[in-house]
mmCIF file of N, CA and C in Angstrom:
data_model
loop_
_atom_site.group_PDB
_atom_site.id
_atom_site.type_symbol
_atom_site.label_atom_id
_atom_site.label_comp_id
_atom_site.label_asym_id
_atom_site.label_seq_id
_atom_site.Cartn_x
_atom_site.Cartn_y
_atom_site.Cartn_z
ATOM 1 N N MET A 3 -231.771 141.327 -59.850
ATOM 2 C CA MET A 3 -230.840 141.409 -58.779
ATOM 3 C C MET A 3 -229.422 141.573 -59.339
ATOM 4 N N ARG A 4 -228.677 142.380 -58.653
ATOM 5 C CA ARG A 4 -227.341 142.698 -59.125
ATOM 6 C C ARG A 4 -226.353 141.598 -58.734
ATOM 7 N N ARG A 5 -225.531 141.232 -59.644
ATOM 8 C CA ARG A 5 -224.523 140.204 -59.405
ATOM 9 C C ARG A 5 -223.317 140.788 -58.666
ATOM 10 N N ARG A 6 -222.717 139.993 -57.755
ATOM 11 C CA ARG A 6 -221.526 140.446 -57.039
ATOM 12 C C ARG A 6 -220.325 140.443 -57.990
ATOM 13 N N PRO A 7 -219.399 141.352 -57.757
ATOM 14 C CA PRO A 7 -218.190 141.356 -58.587
ATOM 15 C C PRO A 7 -217.389 140.064 -58.363
ATOM 16 N N LEU A 8 -216.637 139.684 -59.368
ATOM 17 C CA LEU A 8 -215.835 138.459 -59.322
ATOM 18 C C LEU A 8 -214.861 138.475 -58.139
ATOM 19 N N PHE A 9 -214.266 139.624 -57.864
ATOM 20 C CA PHE A 9 -213.325 139.732 -56.747
ATOM 21 C C PHE A 9 -213.982 139.313 -55.430
ATOM 22 N N ILE A 10 -215.167 139.781 -55.163
ATOM 23 C CA ILE A 10 -215.887 139.458 -53.927
ATOM 24 C C ILE A 10 -216.216 137.971 -53.884
ATOM 25 N N GLN A 11 -216.639 137.421 -54.993
ATOM 26 C CA GLN A 11 -216.962 135.987 -55.038
ATOM 27 C C GLN A 11 -215.722 135.147 -54.727
ATOM 28 N N LEU A 12 -214.594 135.508 -55.332
ATOM 29 C CA LEU A 12 -213.346 134.776 -55.082
ATOM 30 C C LEU A 12 -212.858 134.992 -53.651
ATOM 31 N N PHE A 13 -212.995 136.217 -53.164
ATOM 32 C CA PHE A 13 -212.538 136.538 -51.817
ATOM 33 C C PHE A 13 -213.226 135.650 -50.779
ATOM 34 N N TYR A 14 -214.528 135.532 -50.850
ATOM 35 C CA TYR A 14 -215.267 134.710 -49.887
ATOM 36 C C TYR A 14 -214.923 133.225 -50.020
ATOM 37 N N SER A 15 -214.625 132.775 -51.203
ATOM 38 C CA SER A 15 -214.297 131.354 -51.368
ATOM 39 C C SER A 15 -212.868 131.047 -50.904
ATOM 40 N N TYR A 16 -211.985 132.051 -50.915
ATOM 41 C CA TYR A 16 -210.601 131.817 -50.497
ATOM 42 C C TYR A 16 -210.368 132.041 -49.001
ATOM 43 N N ILE A 17 -211.294 132.631 -48.298
ATOM 44 C CA ILE A 17 -211.113 132.873 -46.860
ATOM 45 C C ILE A 17 -210.817 131.578 -46.103
ATOM 46 N N PRO A 18 -211.563 130.490 -46.286
ATOM 47 C CA PRO A 18 -211.227 129.257 -45.560
ATOM 48 C C PRO A 18 -209.845 128.710 -45.928
ATOM 49 N N VAL A 19 -209.471 128.807 -47.193
ATOM 50 C CA VAL A 19 -208.155 128.321 -47.626
ATOM 51 C C VAL A 19 -207.052 129.142 -46.969
ATOM 52 N N ILE A 20 -207.209 130.453 -46.963
ATOM 53 C CA ILE A 20 -206.220 131.329 -46.329
ATOM 54 C C ILE A 20 -206.168 131.063 -44.824
ATOM 55 N N GLY A 21 -207.320 130.892 -44.196
ATOM 56 C CA GLY A 21 -207.375 130.604 -42.756
ATOM 57 C C GLY A 21 -206.662 129.309 -42.410
ATOM 58 N N ILE A 22 -206.912 128.256 -43.177
ATOM 59 C CA ILE A 22 -206.250 126.964 -42.932
ATOM 60 C C ILE A 22 -204.746 127.095 -43.153
ATOM 61 N N GLY A 23 -204.358 127.808 -44.202
ATOM 62 C CA GLY A 23 -202.934 128.020 -44.475
ATOM 63 C C GLY A 23 -202.242 128.760 -43.347
ATOM 64 N N LEU A 24 -202.871 129.808 -42.838
ATOM 65 C CA LEU A 24 -202.299 130.561 -41.717
ATOM 66 C C LEU A 24 -202.211 129.709 -40.453
ATOM 67 N N PHE A 25 -203.229 128.903 -40.217
ATOM 68 C CA PHE A 25 -203.229 128.018 -39.052
ATOM 69 C C PHE A 25 -202.051 127.039 -39.122
ATOM 70 N N ILE A 26 -201.838 126.428 -40.276
ATOM 71 C CA ILE A 26 -200.720 125.492 -40.462
ATOM 72 C C ILE A 26 -199.390 126.221 -40.308
ATOM 73 N N LEU A 27 -199.290 127.421 -40.849
ATOM 74 C CA LEU A 27 -198.067 128.211 -40.738
ATOM 75 C C LEU A 27 -197.744 128.540 -39.278
ATOM 76 N N VAL A 28 -198.748 128.925 -38.514
ATOM 77 C CA VAL A 28 -198.541 129.229 -37.094
ATOM 78 C C VAL A 28 -198.063 127.986 -36.342
ATOM 79 N N ILE A 29 -198.650 126.835 -36.627
ATOM 80 C CA ILE A 29 -198.231 125.590 -35.971
ATOM 81 C C ILE A 29 -196.782 125.261 -36.323
ATOM 82 N N LEU A 30 -196.417 125.389 -37.590
ATOM 83 C CA LEU A 30 -195.039 125.105 -38.007
ATOM 84 C C LEU A 30 -194.043 126.059 -37.361
ATOM 85 N N ILE A 31 -194.357 127.338 -37.359
ATOM 86 C CA ILE A 31 -193.458 128.321 -36.742
ATOM 87 C C ILE A 31 -193.323 128.056 -35.249
ATOM 88 N N ASN A 32 -194.415 127.714 -34.596
ATOM 89 C CA ASN A 32 -194.384 127.388 -33.170
ATOM 90 C C ASN A 32 -193.473 126.189 -32.909
ATOM 91 N N GLN A 33 -193.585 125.146 -33.712
ATOM 92 C CA GLN A 33 -192.774 123.941 -33.524
ATOM 93 C C GLN A 33 -191.296 124.231 -33.783
ATOM 94 N N ILE A 34 -191.004 124.986 -34.831
ATOM 95 C CA ILE A 34 -189.614 125.329 -35.145
ATOM 96 C C ILE A 34 -189.005 126.162 -34.018
ATOM 97 N N THR A 35 -189.755 127.132 -33.514
ATOM 98 C CA THR A 35 -189.278 127.971 -32.416
ATOM 99 C C THR A 35 -189.050 127.142 -31.157
ATOM 100 N N LYS A 36 -189.973 126.245 -30.863
ATOM 101 C CA LYS A 36 -189.858 125.383 -29.686
ATOM 102 C C LYS A 36 -188.629 124.483 -29.800
ATOM 103 N N ASP A 37 -188.432 123.867 -30.966
ATOM 104 C CA ASP A 37 -187.262 123.008 -31.177
ATOM 105 C C ASP A 37 -185.964 123.805 -31.025
ATOM 106 N N PHE A 38 -185.928 125.006 -31.597
ATOM 107 C CA PHE A 38 -184.747 125.861 -31.490
ATOM 108 C C PHE A 38 -184.463 126.198 -30.028
ATOM 109 N N TYR A 39 -185.503 126.561 -29.296
ATOM 110 C CA TYR A 39 -185.352 126.915 -27.881
ATOM 111 C C TYR A 39 -184.832 125.721 -27.076
ATOM 112 N N TYR A 40 -185.432 124.541 -27.268
ATOM 113 C CA TYR A 40 -184.997 123.362 -26.523
ATOM 114 C C TYR A 40 -183.568 122.972 -26.872
ATOM 115 N N ASP A 41 -183.187 123.080 -28.137
ATOM 116 C CA ASP A 41 -181.807 122.787 -28.526
ATOM 117 C C ASP A 41 -180.842 123.768 -27.872
ATOM 118 N N HIS A 42 -181.234 125.029 -27.818
ATOM 119 C CA HIS A 42 -180.397 126.052 -27.190
ATOM 120 C C HIS A 42 -180.240 125.781 -25.687
ATOM 121 N N VAL A 43 -181.331 125.481 -25.014
ATOM 122 C CA VAL A 43 -181.281 125.184 -23.574
ATOM 123 C C VAL A 43 -180.433 123.935 -23.323
ATOM 124 N N LYS A 44 -180.615 122.906 -24.148
ATOM 125 C CA LYS A 44 -179.853 121.664 -23.985
ATOM 126 C C LYS A 44 -178.353 121.916 -24.159
ATOM 127 N N LYS A 45 -177.971 122.709 -25.155
ATOM 128 C CA LYS A 45 -176.560 123.015 -25.373
ATOM 129 C C LYS A 45 -176.007 123.820 -24.199
ATOM 130 N N ASP A 46 -176.785 124.775 -23.714
ATOM 131 C CA ASP A 46 -176.356 125.578 -22.577
ATOM 132 C C ASP A 46 -176.161 124.703 -21.337
ATOM 133 N N LEU A 47 -177.112 123.807 -21.077
ATOM 134 C CA LEU A 47 -176.978 122.883 -19.942
ATOM 135 C C LEU A 47 -175.744 122.002 -20.104
ATOM 136 N N HIS A 48 -175.522 121.525 -21.324
ATOM 137 C CA HIS A 48 -174.368 120.661 -21.588
ATOM 138 C C HIS A 48 -173.066 121.413 -21.313
ATOM 139 N N ASP A 49 -172.957 122.649 -21.793
ATOM 140 C CA ASP A 49 -171.748 123.442 -21.570
ATOM 141 C C ASP A 49 -171.513 123.687 -20.083
ATOM 142 N N ARG A 50 -172.565 124.027 -19.364
ATOM 143 C CA ARG A 50 -172.432 124.272 -17.920
ATOM 144 C C ARG A 50 -172.073 122.990 -17.170
ATOM 145 N N ALA A 51 -172.680 121.879 -17.559
ATOM 146 C CA ALA A 51 -172.395 120.601 -16.903
ATOM 147 C C ALA A 51 -170.954 120.170 -17.167
ATOM 148 N N LYS A 52 -170.478 120.359 -18.397
ATOM 149 C CA LYS A 52 -169.094 120.000 -18.736
ATOM 150 C C LYS A 52 -168.108 120.826 -17.921
ATOM 151 N N LEU A 53 -168.388 122.117 -17.798
ATOM 152 C CA LEU A 53 -167.510 122.994 -17.029
ATOM 153 C C LEU A 53 -167.482 122.574 -15.560
ATOM 154 N N THR A 54 -168.646 122.324 -14.999
ATOM 155 C CA THR A 54 -168.730 121.879 -13.604
ATOM 156 C C THR A 54 -168.008 120.553 -13.423
ATOM 157 N N SER A 55 -168.218 119.622 -14.346
ATOM 158 C CA SER A 55 -167.573 118.310 -14.288
ATOM 159 C C SER A 55 -166.057 118.439 -14.352
ATOM 160 N N LYS A 56 -165.582 119.316 -15.231
ATOM 161 C CA LYS A 56 -164.137 119.490 -15.382
ATOM 162 C C LYS A 56 -163.523 120.044 -14.100
ATOM 163 N N ILE A 57 -164.182 121.019 -13.501
ATOM 164 C CA ILE A 57 -163.675 121.597 -12.251
ATOM 165 C C ILE A 57 -163.617 120.535 -11.160
ATOM 166 N N ILE A 58 -164.679 119.742 -11.046
ATOM 167 C CA ILE A 58 -164.721 118.702 -10.012
ATOM 168 C C ILE A 58 -163.698 117.610 -10.298
ATOM 169 N N SER A 59 -163.587 117.179 -11.556
ATOM 170 C CA SER A 59 -162.648 116.110 -11.913
ATOM 171 C C SER A 59 -161.204 116.520 -11.655
ATOM 172 N N GLN A 60 -160.886 117.794 -11.845
ATOM 173 C CA GLN A 60 -159.527 118.270 -11.613
ATOM 174 C C GLN A 60 -159.249 118.526 -10.132
ATOM 175 N N ASN A 61 -160.306 118.578 -9.337
ATOM 176 C CA ASN A 61 -160.170 118.810 -7.896
ATOM 177 C C ASN A 61 -160.997 117.783 -7.136
ATOM 178 N N PRO A 62 -160.596 116.492 -7.167
ATOM 179 C CA PRO A 62 -161.426 115.446 -6.561
ATOM 180 C C PRO A 62 -161.690 115.638 -5.068
ATOM 181 N N GLU A 63 -160.857 116.417 -4.390
ATOM 182 C CA GLU A 63 -161.101 116.656 -2.962
ATOM 183 C C GLU A 63 -162.401 117.428 -2.745
ATOM 184 N N LEU A 64 -162.881 118.118 -3.782
ATOM 185 C CA LEU A 64 -164.135 118.865 -3.666
ATOM 186 C C LEU A 64 -165.340 117.956 -3.441
ATOM 187 N N ILE A 65 -165.257 116.714 -3.927
ATOM 188 C CA ILE A 65 -166.413 115.820 -3.852
ATOM 189 C C ILE A 65 -166.731 115.429 -2.407
ATOM 190 N N SER A 66 -165.760 115.566 -1.503
ATOM 191 C CA SER A 66 -166.038 115.242 -0.101
ATOM 192 C C SER A 66 -167.079 116.192 0.486
ATOM 193 N N SER A 67 -167.189 117.366 -0.085
ATOM 194 C CA SER A 67 -168.224 118.307 0.351
ATOM 195 C C SER A 67 -169.197 118.530 -0.810
ATOM 196 N N ALA A 68 -169.782 117.447 -1.301
ATOM 197 C CA ALA A 68 -170.633 117.479 -2.497
ATOM 198 C C ALA A 68 -171.835 118.403 -2.335
ATOM 199 N N GLN A 69 -172.407 118.460 -1.142
ATOM 200 C CA GLN A 69 -173.579 119.317 -0.934
ATOM 201 C C GLN A 69 -173.207 120.792 -1.108
ATOM 202 N N GLU A 70 -172.116 121.206 -0.495
ATOM 203 C CA GLU A 70 -171.676 122.595 -0.639
ATOM 204 C C GLU A 70 -171.275 122.878 -2.082
ATOM 205 N N LEU A 71 -170.627 121.894 -2.703
ATOM 206 C CA LEU A 71 -170.216 122.041 -4.094
ATOM 207 C C LEU A 71 -171.426 122.215 -5.011
ATOM 208 N N ALA A 72 -172.462 121.400 -4.815
ATOM 209 C CA ALA A 72 -173.678 121.493 -5.639
ATOM 210 C C ALA A 72 -174.351 122.848 -5.443
ATOM 211 N N LYS A 73 -174.430 123.301 -4.195
ATOM 212 C CA LYS A 73 -175.050 124.607 -3.927
ATOM 213 C C LYS A 73 -174.254 125.731 -4.577
ATOM 214 N N SER A 74 -172.941 125.671 -4.440
ATOM 215 C CA SER A 74 -172.084 126.703 -5.014
ATOM 216 C C SER A 74 -172.155 126.698 -6.541
ATOM 217 N N ALA A 75 -172.047 125.510 -7.139
ATOM 218 C CA ALA A 75 -172.106 125.392 -8.605
ATOM 219 C C ALA A 75 -173.469 125.830 -9.123
ATOM 220 N N GLY A 76 -174.523 125.461 -8.423
ATOM 221 C CA GLY A 76 -175.870 125.859 -8.826
ATOM 222 C C GLY A 76 -176.058 127.359 -8.783
ATOM 223 N N SER A 77 -175.486 127.980 -7.762
ATOM 224 C CA SER A 77 -175.586 129.432 -7.626
ATOM 225 C C SER A 77 -174.794 130.142 -8.721
ATOM 226 N N ILE A 78 -173.577 129.674 -8.968
ATOM 227 C CA ILE A 78 -172.727 130.294 -9.988
ATOM 228 C C ILE A 78 -173.306 130.090 -11.386
ATOM 229 N N ALA A 79 -173.757 128.864 -11.673
ATOM 230 C CA ALA A 79 -174.265 128.539 -13.015
ATOM 231 C C ALA A 79 -175.724 128.943 -13.199
ATOM 232 N N ASN A 80 -176.374 129.365 -12.123
ATOM 233 C CA ASN A 80 -177.790 129.753 -12.164
ATOM 234 C C ASN A 80 -178.669 128.617 -12.690
ATOM 235 N N MET A 81 -178.462 127.428 -12.127
ATOM 236 C CA MET A 81 -179.262 126.261 -12.495
ATOM 237 C C MET A 81 -179.241 125.284 -11.331
ATOM 238 N N ARG A 82 -180.069 124.292 -11.411
ATOM 239 C CA ARG A 82 -180.078 123.257 -10.392
ATOM 240 C C ARG A 82 -178.978 122.257 -10.704
ATOM 241 N N VAL A 83 -178.203 121.918 -9.697
ATOM 242 C CA VAL A 83 -177.116 120.956 -9.844
ATOM 243 C C VAL A 83 -177.342 119.837 -8.845
ATOM 244 N N THR A 84 -177.335 118.610 -9.344
ATOM 245 C CA THR A 84 -177.453 117.435 -8.487
ATOM 246 C C THR A 84 -176.263 116.536 -8.764
ATOM 247 N N ILE A 85 -175.584 116.117 -7.712
ATOM 248 C CA ILE A 85 -174.447 115.206 -7.847
ATOM 249 C C ILE A 85 -174.863 113.878 -7.241
ATOM 250 N N ILE A 86 -174.721 112.805 -8.034
ATOM 251 C CA ILE A 86 -175.069 111.474 -7.536
ATOM 252 C C ILE A 86 -173.848 110.572 -7.640
ATOM 253 N N ASP A 87 -173.802 109.558 -6.785
ATOM 254 C CA ASP A 87 -172.686 108.616 -6.857
ATOM 255 C C ASP A 87 -173.000 107.501 -7.849
ATOM 256 N N GLN A 88 -172.067 106.546 -7.976
ATOM 257 C CA GLN A 88 -172.210 105.482 -8.972
ATOM 258 C C GLN A 88 -173.393 104.560 -8.696
ATOM 259 N N ASP A 89 -173.947 104.601 -7.498
ATOM 260 C CA ASP A 89 -175.114 103.775 -7.163
ATOM 261 C C ASP A 89 -176.429 104.534 -7.320
ATOM 262 N N GLY A 90 -176.364 105.792 -7.741
ATOM 263 C CA GLY A 90 -177.574 106.587 -7.938
ATOM 264 C C GLY A 90 -178.010 107.368 -6.714
ATOM 265 N N VAL A 91 -177.239 107.291 -5.644
ATOM 266 C CA VAL A 91 -177.568 108.003 -4.405
ATOM 267 C C VAL A 91 -177.171 109.473 -4.564
ATOM 268 N N VAL A 92 -178.078 110.372 -4.229
ATOM 269 C CA VAL A 92 -177.790 111.807 -4.313
ATOM 270 C C VAL A 92 -176.860 112.178 -3.164
ATOM 271 N N VAL A 93 -175.690 112.744 -3.510
ATOM 272 C CA VAL A 93 -174.732 113.168 -2.488
ATOM 273 C C VAL A 93 -174.659 114.688 -2.379
ATOM 274 N N GLY A 94 -175.249 115.382 -3.355
ATOM 275 C CA GLY A 94 -175.281 116.837 -3.308
ATOM 276 C C GLY A 94 -176.361 117.380 -4.227
ATOM 277 N N ASP A 95 -177.062 118.411 -3.770
ATOM 278 C CA ASP A 95 -178.092 119.033 -4.597
ATOM 279 C C ASP A 95 -178.185 120.510 -4.229
ATOM 280 N N SER A 96 -178.318 121.338 -5.237
ATOM 281 C CA SER A 96 -178.339 122.780 -4.992
ATOM 282 C C SER A 96 -179.667 123.280 -4.429
ATOM 283 N N ASN A 97 -180.743 122.478 -4.530
ATOM 284 C CA ASN A 97 -182.059 122.943 -4.073
ATOM 285 C C ASN A 97 -182.616 122.196 -2.866
ATOM 286 N N ARG A 98 -182.153 120.972 -2.624
ATOM 287 C CA ARG A 98 -182.715 120.168 -1.526
ATOM 288 C C ARG A 98 -181.621 119.418 -0.794
ATOM 289 N N GLU A 99 -181.998 118.899 0.355
ATOM 290 C CA GLU A 99 -181.077 118.061 1.110
ATOM 291 C C GLU A 99 -181.018 116.680 0.451
ATOM 292 N N PRO A 100 -179.825 116.139 0.221
ATOM 293 C CA PRO A 100 -179.697 114.849 -0.462
ATOM 294 C C PRO A 100 -180.451 113.707 0.213
ATOM 295 N N GLY A 101 -180.515 113.699 1.530
ATOM 296 C CA GLY A 101 -181.197 112.625 2.249
ATOM 297 C C GLY A 101 -182.689 112.555 1.977
ATOM 298 N N GLN A 102 -183.281 113.632 1.495
ATOM 299 C CA GLN A 102 -184.720 113.679 1.213
ATOM 300 C C GLN A 102 -185.051 113.224 -0.205
ATOM 301 N N MET A 103 -184.025 112.890 -0.980
ATOM 302 C CA MET A 103 -184.249 112.622 -2.402
ATOM 303 C C MET A 103 -184.181 111.129 -2.714
ATOM 304 N N ASP A 104 -184.957 110.740 -3.738
ATOM 305 C CA ASP A 104 -184.983 109.350 -4.195
ATOM 306 C C ASP A 104 -183.684 108.997 -4.910
ATOM 307 N N ASN A 105 -183.471 107.697 -5.061
ATOM 308 C CA ASN A 105 -182.353 107.204 -5.843
ATOM 309 C C ASN A 105 -182.567 107.595 -7.308
ATOM 310 N N HIS A 106 -181.505 108.065 -7.954
ATOM 311 C CA HIS A 106 -181.597 108.556 -9.335
ATOM 312 C C HIS A 106 -181.082 107.553 -10.370
ATOM 313 N N LYS A 107 -180.693 106.375 -9.935
ATOM 314 C CA LYS A 107 -180.020 105.423 -10.831
ATOM 315 C C LYS A 107 -180.835 105.068 -12.074
ATOM 316 N N ASN A 108 -182.153 104.982 -11.962
ATOM 317 C CA ASN A 108 -182.973 104.550 -13.094
ATOM 318 C C ASN A 108 -183.620 105.697 -13.860
ATOM 319 N N ARG A 109 -183.173 106.899 -13.628
ATOM 320 C CA ARG A 109 -183.725 108.032 -14.374
ATOM 321 C C ARG A 109 -183.182 107.988 -15.804
ATOM 322 N N PRO A 110 -184.027 108.357 -16.776
ATOM 323 C CA PRO A 110 -183.619 108.196 -18.182
ATOM 324 C C PRO A 110 -182.334 108.928 -18.550
ATOM 325 N N GLU A 111 -182.148 110.138 -18.041
ATOM 326 C CA GLU A 111 -180.940 110.887 -18.390
ATOM 327 C C GLU A 111 -179.686 110.265 -17.783
ATOM 328 N N ILE A 112 -179.823 109.636 -16.615
ATOM 329 C CA ILE A 112 -178.682 108.983 -15.967
ATOM 330 C C ILE A 112 -178.289 107.728 -16.740
ATOM 331 N N LEU A 113 -179.266 106.900 -17.076
ATOM 332 C CA LEU A 113 -178.992 105.683 -17.846
ATOM 333 C C LEU A 113 -178.346 106.022 -19.186
ATOM 334 N N GLU A 114 -178.875 107.037 -19.853
ATOM 335 C CA GLU A 114 -178.318 107.442 -21.148
ATOM 336 C C GLU A 114 -176.898 107.981 -20.985
ATOM 337 N N ALA A 115 -176.648 108.756 -19.935
ATOM 338 C CA ALA A 115 -175.311 109.310 -19.703
ATOM 339 C C ALA A 115 -174.296 108.206 -19.451
ATOM 340 N N LEU A 116 -174.676 107.199 -18.687
ATOM 341 C CA LEU A 116 -173.751 106.103 -18.402
ATOM 342 C C LEU A 116 -173.463 105.265 -19.642
ATOM 343 N N ASN A 117 -174.439 105.156 -20.545
ATOM 344 C CA ASN A 117 -174.255 104.357 -21.759
ATOM 345 C C ASN A 117 -173.630 105.140 -22.908
ATOM 346 N N GLU A 118 -173.968 106.427 -23.027
ATOM 347 C CA GLU A 118 -173.563 107.188 -24.209
ATOM 348 C C GLU A 118 -172.677 108.396 -23.916
ATOM 349 N N GLY A 119 -172.418 108.686 -22.655
ATOM 350 C CA GLY A 119 -171.568 109.820 -22.322
ATOM 351 C C GLY A 119 -172.317 111.095 -21.973
ATOM 352 N N VAL A 120 -173.502 111.270 -22.535
ATOM 353 C CA VAL A 120 -174.361 112.418 -22.220
ATOM 354 C C VAL A 120 -175.790 111.925 -22.259
ATOM 355 N N GLY A 121 -176.576 112.320 -21.286
ATOM 356 C CA GLY A 121 -177.983 111.927 -21.267
ATOM 357 C C GLY A 121 -178.866 113.127 -21.006
ATOM 358 N N SER A 122 -180.021 113.134 -21.652
ATOM 359 C CA SER A 122 -180.956 114.232 -21.401
ATOM 360 C C SER A 122 -182.380 113.718 -21.479
ATOM 361 N N SER A 123 -183.254 114.391 -20.781
ATOM 362 C CA SER A 123 -184.681 114.077 -20.856
ATOM 363 C C SER A 123 -185.457 115.321 -20.447
ATOM 364 N N GLN A 124 -186.680 115.336 -20.885
ATOM 365 C CA GLN A 124 -187.581 116.424 -20.514
ATOM 366 C C GLN A 124 -188.800 115.772 -19.890
ATOM 367 N N ARG A 125 -189.045 116.107 -18.613
ATOM 368 C CA ARG A 125 -190.156 115.478 -17.908
ATOM 369 C C ARG A 125 -190.587 116.356 -16.743
ATOM 370 N N PHE A 126 -191.669 115.932 -16.106
ATOM 371 C CA PHE A 126 -192.222 116.666 -14.971
ATOM 372 C C PHE A 126 -191.395 116.374 -13.724
ATOM 373 N N SER A 127 -191.016 117.418 -13.003
ATOM 374 C CA SER A 127 -190.266 117.276 -11.760
ATOM 375 C C SER A 127 -191.229 117.270 -10.583
ATOM 376 N N LYS A 128 -191.218 116.174 -9.833
ATOM 377 C CA LYS A 128 -192.052 116.114 -8.628
ATOM 378 C C LYS A 128 -191.513 117.066 -7.562
ATOM 379 N N THR A 129 -190.200 117.255 -7.550
ATOM 380 C CA THR A 129 -189.576 118.129 -6.561
ATOM 381 C C THR A 129 -189.958 119.588 -6.790
ATOM 382 N N LEU A 130 -189.882 120.030 -8.045
ATOM 383 C CA LEU A 130 -190.148 121.434 -8.361
ATOM 384 C C LEU A 130 -191.565 121.679 -8.857
ATOM 385 N N ASN A 131 -192.291 120.596 -9.096
ATOM 386 C CA ASN A 131 -193.693 120.678 -9.523
ATOM 387 C C ASN A 131 -193.865 121.415 -10.854
ATOM 388 N N GLN A 132 -192.963 121.146 -11.787
ATOM 389 C CA GLN A 132 -193.053 121.763 -13.115
ATOM 390 C C GLN A 132 -192.266 120.947 -14.137
ATOM 391 N N GLU A 133 -192.522 121.216 -15.407
ATOM 392 C CA GLU A 133 -191.810 120.558 -16.503
ATOM 393 C C GLU A 133 -190.364 121.055 -16.510
ATOM 394 N N MET A 134 -189.414 120.123 -16.601
ATOM 395 C CA MET A 134 -187.998 120.487 -16.561
ATOM 396 C C MET A 134 -187.234 119.732 -17.640
ATOM 397 N N MET A 135 -186.098 120.286 -18.022
ATOM 398 C CA MET A 135 -185.170 119.588 -18.897
ATOM 399 C C MET A 135 -183.985 119.168 -18.037
ATOM 400 N N TYR A 136 -183.597 117.908 -18.161
ATOM 401 C CA TYR A 136 -182.500 117.358 -17.381
ATOM 402 C C TYR A 136 -181.366 116.968 -18.312
ATOM 403 N N LEU A 137 -180.134 117.176 -17.847
ATOM 404 C CA LEU A 137 -178.968 116.747 -18.597
ATOM 405 C C LEU A 137 -177.985 116.151 -17.610
ATOM 406 N N ALA A 138 -177.420 115.009 -17.959
ATOM 407 C CA ALA A 138 -176.465 114.340 -17.072
ATOM 408 C C ALA A 138 -175.211 113.980 -17.854
ATOM 409 N N ILE A 139 -174.070 114.155 -17.201
ATOM 410 C CA ILE A 139 -172.809 113.691 -17.768
ATOM 411 C C ILE A 139 -172.037 112.976 -16.666
ATOM 412 N N PRO A 140 -171.330 111.907 -17.021
ATOM 413 C CA PRO A 140 -170.556 111.192 -16.000
ATOM 414 C C PRO A 140 -169.252 111.917 -15.670
ATOM 415 N N MET A 141 -168.828 111.776 -14.424
ATOM 416 C CA MET A 141 -167.520 112.263 -13.988
ATOM 417 C C MET A 141 -166.754 111.040 -13.516
ATOM 418 N N GLU A 142 -165.486 110.976 -13.843
ATOM 419 C CA GLU A 142 -164.702 109.811 -13.450
ATOM 420 C C GLU A 142 -163.715 110.181 -12.356
ATOM 421 N N PHE A 143 -163.699 109.353 -11.317
ATOM 422 C CA PHE A 143 -162.738 109.457 -10.224
ATOM 423 C C PHE A 143 -162.087 108.097 -10.081
ATOM 424 N N GLU A 144 -160.873 107.979 -10.561
ATOM 425 C CA GLU A 144 -160.150 106.711 -10.539
ATOM 426 C C GLU A 144 -161.014 105.591 -11.096
ATOM 427 N N ASP A 145 -161.558 104.663 -10.267
ATOM 428 C CA ASP A 145 -162.363 103.572 -10.842
ATOM 429 C C ASP A 145 -163.859 103.854 -10.793
ATOM 430 N N ASN A 146 -164.278 104.949 -10.238
ATOM 431 C CA ASN A 146 -165.710 105.221 -10.098
ATOM 432 C C ASN A 146 -166.196 106.228 -11.129
ATOM 433 N N LYS A 147 -167.431 106.021 -11.550
ATOM 434 C CA LYS A 147 -168.090 106.987 -12.437
ATOM 435 C C LYS A 147 -169.235 107.607 -11.662
ATOM 436 N N TRP A 148 -169.298 108.907 -11.655
ATOM 437 C CA TRP A 148 -170.411 109.609 -11.025
ATOM 438 C C TRP A 148 -171.080 110.468 -12.072
ATOM 439 N N THR A 149 -172.343 110.851 -11.833
ATOM 440 C CA THR A 149 -173.012 111.773 -12.755
ATOM 441 C C THR A 149 -173.537 112.961 -11.981
#
């Protein structure tokens, strides 16, 4: 019987090693891409939230019409905007009526924003029925802090 060439023998023995290596490489590239994407989205949300906060903070009379403000800001920024008061009550939202929404005081991004200045979380939205990234920043009006 004829013996197989050395190249063929080595080729068949290295296929599993190459396959495992490629599998690990794909997982690493996927994770790096995902992290890059989430960091980019988080920075974009932060920039938009800061801009919205600055406009509102410089024009406190706008907060009296928080619902219209949230809808307008959400439309301009092409994102969902929710304005809550210092007690966690939703006073404006770009997608829903505030009266239909739960208190937001104990949401992770709100707690983090009140403690650290900026808060973010990634979780499932019951309202939109999908995975979402949330970012919150506080706005100050005289003695009150809103997010």
